[in-house]
Coordinates of C-alpha atoms in Angstrom, one line a residue:
M1 CA -14.0 -4.1 17.6
K2 CA -13.2 -7.2 15.8
K3 CA -12.0 -10.3 17.4
Y4 CA -8.2 -10.8 16.9
K5 CA -6.7 -14.2 16.4
K6 CA -3.4 -12.9 17.3
M7 CA -1.8 -10.1 19.2
P8 CA -2.6 -6.7 17.4
A9 CA 0.2 -4.5 16.2
V10 CA 0.2 -0.9 17.5
G11 CA -0.4 0.4 14.0
S12 CA -3.8 -1.2 13.8
V13 CA -5.1 0.5 17.1
M14 CA -3.1 3.8 17.6
T15 CA -4.4 7.3 16.9
P16 CA -2.9 8.0 13.5
F17 CA -1.5 11.2 12.2
P18 CA -1.1 13.0 15.7
F19 CA -0.8 16.6 16.1
F20 CA 2.7 17.7 17.0
A21 CA 4.7 20.7 17.9
D22 CA 8.0 21.9 16.7
A23 CA 10.8 22.2 19.4
A24 CA 10.9 26.0 18.6
D25 CA 7.2 26.7 19.2
P26 CA 6.2 28.6 22.4
V27 CA 4.6 26.8 25.2
G28 CA 1.4 28.9 24.8
K29 CA 1.1 27.5 21.3
V30 CA 1.4 23.9 22.7
E31 CA -1.3 24.5 25.4
R32 CA -3.6 25.9 22.7
L33 CA -3.2 22.9 20.5
M34 CA -3.8 20.6 23.4
R35 CA -7.0 22.5 24.5
R36 CA -8.4 22.9 20.9
H37 CA -8.0 19.1 20.2
K38 CA -8.6 17.8 23.7
I39 CA -5.5 16.0 23.8
R40 CA -3.0 15.3 26.6
H41 CA 0.2 14.5 24.8
I42 CA 2.0 16.4 22.0
P43 CA 5.1 14.9 20.2
V44 CA 7.8 17.3 19.7
Q45 CA 9.8 17.4 16.4
R46 CA 12.9 19.2 15.2
D47 CA 13.6 19.0 11.4
G48 CA 11.2 16.1 11.0
K49 CA 12.6 14.0 13.8
I50 CA 11.1 13.3 17.1
V51 CA 13.0 14.8 19.9
G52 CA 10.5 14.8 22.8
I53 CA 7.0 14.9 24.2
V54 CA 5.1 17.4 26.1
S55 CA 2.2 16.1 28.4
E56 CA -0.5 17.9 30.1
R57 CA 1.3 16.9 33.3
D58 CA 4.5 18.6 32.1
L59 CA 2.7 21.8 31.3
Q60 CA 1.1 21.9 34.7
R61 CA 4.3 21.3 36.5
W62 CA 5.9 24.1 34.5
S63 CA 3.0 26.4 35.0
S64 CA 3.1 26.1 38.8
H65 CA 6.5 27.7 38.6
A66 CA 6.1 30.2 35.9
A67 CA 2.9 30.7 34.0
S68 CA 2.4 34.3 33.0
D69 CA 1.2 34.9 29.3
S70 CA 4.6 36.7 28.4
E71 CA 6.5 33.7 29.7
K72 CA 4.3 31.2 27.6
S73 CA 5.4 33.3 24.5
V74 CA 9.0 33.0 25.0
V75 CA 9.6 29.7 26.7
L76 CA 9.8 26.9 23.9
A77 CA 8.4 23.4 23.8
A78 CA 12.1 22.2 23.9
Q79 CA 12.5 23.8 27.2
V80 CA 9.6 21.9 28.9
M81 CA 9.6 18.6 26.7
V82 CA 10.7 15.3 28.0
Q83 CA 13.5 14.2 25.9
D84 CA 14.0 10.7 24.4
P85 CA 10.3 9.6 24.5
Y86 CA 9.1 6.2 24.3
V87 CA 9.1 5.5 20.5
V88 CA 8.0 2.3 19.0
A89 CA 7.8 0.7 15.5
F90 CA 4.5 0.5 13.6
D91 CA 4.4 -3.3 13.9
T92 CA 5.3 -3.6 17.7
P93 CA 2.7 -5.9 19.5
L94 CA 0.4 -4.0 21.5
S95 CA 0.9 -6.1 24.6
E96 CA 4.6 -5.2 24.6
I97 CA 4.0 -1.5 24.5
A98 CA 1.2 -1.7 27.2
A99 CA 3.7 -3.5 29.6
E100 CA 6.5 -1.1 28.9
M101 CA 4.3 1.9 29.4
N102 CA 3.3 0.4 32.7
R103 CA 6.9 -0.3 33.6
R104 CA 8.0 3.2 32.8
R105 CA 4.8 4.7 34.3
I106 CA 4.2 6.9 31.2
G107 CA 1.0 7.6 29.4
S108 CA 1.9 7.3 25.8
A109 CA 4.0 5.8 23.2
L110 CA 4.9 7.4 19.8
V111 CA 4.5 5.2 16.8
V112 CA 6.9 5.5 13.8
R113 CA 6.8 4.0 10.4
Q114 CA 9.9 4.3 8.1
G115 CA 11.5 6.8 10.5
K116 CA 8.5 9.2 10.5
L117 CA 5.9 9.9 13.1
A118 CA 2.8 7.9 12.2
G119 CA 0.7 8.0 15.3
I120 CA 0.3 7.9 19.1
L121 CA -0.8 5.3 21.6
S122 CA -2.1 6.7 24.9
A123 CA -3.3 5.2 28.0
M124 CA -6.8 6.3 26.9
D125 CA -6.4 4.4 23.7
I126 CA -5.5 1.3 25.6
C127 CA -8.6 1.8 27.9
R128 CA -10.8 2.0 24.8
I129 CA -9.2 -1.2 23.3
L130 CA -9.5 -3.0 26.5
A131 CA -13.2 -2.0 27.0
A132 CA -13.9 -3.2 23.5
V133 CA -12.2 -6.5 24.0
L134 CA -13.9 -7.1 27.4
D135 CA -17.4 -6.3 25.8
A136 CA -16.7 -8.7 23.0
E137 CA -15.6 -11.5 25.3
F138 CA -18.2 -10.9 28.1
P139 CA -21.3 -9.5 26.5
T140 CA -23.8 -8.1 29.2
K141 CA -26.9 -9.2 27.5
G142 CA -29.0 -6.8 29.4
G143 CA -28.5 -8.2 33.0
N144 CA -26.1 -7.7 35.8
D145 CA -24.5 -10.9 37.0
A146 CA -23.1 -9.4 40.1
A147 CA -24.0 -11.1 43.4

């Protein structure tokens, strides 16, 4: 990771071109998409517009009430998604987004550019970025300085 001279914008550190579901997709399809790509958040769109997000936790909560395979084929993403997800512009400062995610106690922010879904920033992305910044600022040089 390069050293930044100023706060990076989310567009430079997000996961670009995220997988997404359509609001009319069955929950089973959303689950398979998450498993196949090892992801925990799926933006939900309707007619190319962001309308919600489904997290792994949302699916677990729903599954604890009704999880048969037949239900997974008839219940739609729109029925389990969180409406009005946290959406940010491509040039929003990373610190602003991290602080807001913490305030809201959420695990992701959807990134848009010119009104279209461009990426996703998850808590895991923030951990990856923080680790790289800490390594750059505090190189270990083969030893352990712990007392």
